[in-house]
């Protein structure tokens, strides 16, 4: 394979020809599906006359080609591995092609493929070119008319985008359905489904009084698992009307669940296709976390109907235009539907662990990259989550009302168009009158900005001097970094009163909480009339995606943990406090010194437990120690064993001292109420289960009994899975083994539950974890062709079982590389994603670095897909 070539943002040109209308017909057969396409094309007004017509196409067998009904001679066009060129075409014309494809051989799950006997498509970003010859780029928007033909008995349901307009029977037991989508769309939003599916139906009346039919299509055995997704969909539709004034625009909205899917879900116009894990729930099979994830993904895909479909991206460099905005929208929706502070804590804590790591590693890239080899590698935490943080900052900068006006302007001005990030930001600048030019650097500059803050209280003058210094570290290909415009939400908490003091900055009264704007590399802020010595509470609500350092003492942090009026920063103070103790213990472990628990941490936790909280979910977060991954992120050199030992030590020390308090917390929060995925219940369950984790950390006899009883009670999957995880991760194999066996047998028929069973076993800290991975890879419920299985077994092991993945003998690295090499052939997109933990080799000791690089080199020696090639090249650069 020749070296794949990058695509550059600065090379963008509009297409030479655009498609105004697309007619498709599919005759579905597993080994040989015929696709006929009639494209109505015309020269783009901004492009010169006489250009050849270039269409993308991969793995297509061309059967016929004609222009305006005239078949082309062999010398009138040429074919390559990546497409078709017609040398001379008229200004306006119809192109008819017929190709053959083989869905049953498609293991990459891009284009048209088979999942459990069901046909489905995945076209974003560049999958449509595996279906037919087409200008496969988002700035080509056409109306579609699609006829799907299939065997009536095996494929009774045939779906595509838009509305069904005709159906009928055909010879040989076949039938057809024709669908029309009146909204012009890029081909990445095309979808088709054919299978033996059953539907659950509901209705929604839009704000203007139109009736929309809502359908969720699943395999028959899953009919009982759609209720939560349907309820979430209706809530999301209502929320988008109320919050953004956005109404749905077709008579029909469909969701289809498929078992084999590379991502979470896909926003195809009127026909969202979902990974079954992102739509199916039942109290007995899905955890609270899964219920909440379904709610947010259903909303996310629905919200794309405006932020993505009606207004789409000009090119794939603008991916965050739709993803950043849509993630921000779904985050706000979930915050409104659940506990808002806990949603922010979860999102920020995930972000600081995973996105910070991405931004600090060899695949770091800006929210808007300027080049890529394989766009499939850019569905990242940076594009999605950092993109959402940037939109959130914009919203905070201009204020919600103005942001909403900017959003209205954006949707109105660009409806039906494919646009850029500048177009979005310029709407915000226009409605607010703000100069957002410096702010635009957030889109072009990679890396996590670091803020070093320093503060001093001047008693004599009653002033508080706050100095902020910002710096963005060098990232690959970006040596020079410019200062960013960073909104820092803050307060000054009086050490006497425990209250937010009023903020007077340069003669302006900002109230008790304000956003200060850091624009320079270094900037000082002088607050006047500060009546008592304060502790600053900075970056409240995680107001910018930065790493903030401030020389807090442990007393300061305990004070903020008790007094900060900002729930997020109260939680963060606890995390910082725990980090200080963990740092000491990590050092002690490395130096072979006896570990001693800092009593101040114990007292802070005791105070938390005594004080309780109205929001149980927040308290549960506060009682949760930073994860091993987050701790690792904060260390200059990652020592997985020291981190594990230190964290375990803190947990055990807290459990020993506060054993009775945790027991009381457990008892106070158990309940026999029927399961509901409601915020109060979820909060109570989290709190109870956190308490149980502490008790199990010391293998308290009563704690073990309670865990066993919780498992046996089989009340709901949240509790059962938590109990089974605690048993499996304990040292008591005599408890774990029978429970694992019973669970595995009981749920052998349910792939989504088996995935959970895989994950909780391969994340156990015991030294046999790698052997379990190998053993489970041979389990009948595991297949290398199913991305959910890969993520649940291999992904969970490599990303969540840090002590075992980083075994000193390198055996886990070797296993991961073996899997990547196999998947490189089967499913390059999933393969490339799976390499991530190996790309972080710089963070480890020399011996591990050598082993990790060795495996990356072993992968590089293979015949690689562009996806894997790009990641491995960056990792070894
Ligand atoms: N666009 C989808 C989403 O966010 C994600 C996706 C990308 C799905 C590529 C499949 C392939 O919401
Ligand atoms: Zn999305």
Short mmCIF file of C-alpha atoms and ligand atoms in Angstrom, two decimals, residues 124 265-267 300-301 304 307 319 322-324 326-327 330 379 384, ligand 2:
data_model
loop_
_atom_site.label_atom_id
_atom_site.label_comp_id
_atom_site.label_asym_id
_atom_site.label_seq_id
_atom_site.Cartn_x
_atom_site.Cartn_y
_atom_site.Cartn_z
CA UNK A 124 -20.49 9.31 8.19
CA UNK A 265 -25.33 6.33 17.24
CA UNK A 266 -25.87 8.23 14.01
CA UNK A 267 -28.13 11.17 13.22
CA UNK A 300 -27.83 14.21 21.01
CA UNK A 301 -28.87 12.53 17.77
CA UNK A 304 -28.43 17.05 15.31
CA UNK A 307 -27.24 21.38 14.58
CA UNK A 319 -16.67 18.56 12.35
CA UNK A 322 -21.93 20.16 14.57
CA UNK A 323 -20.42 17.94 17.28
CA UNK A 324 -19.22 20.56 19.75
CA UNK A 326 -24.59 19.30 19.77
CA UNK A 327 -22.66 17.91 22.74
CA UNK A 330 -27.12 17.44 25.05
CA UNK A 379 -14.11 11.61 16.13
CA UNK A 384 -16.59 16.53 20.71
ZN1 LIG B 2 -22.91 13.96 17.20
#
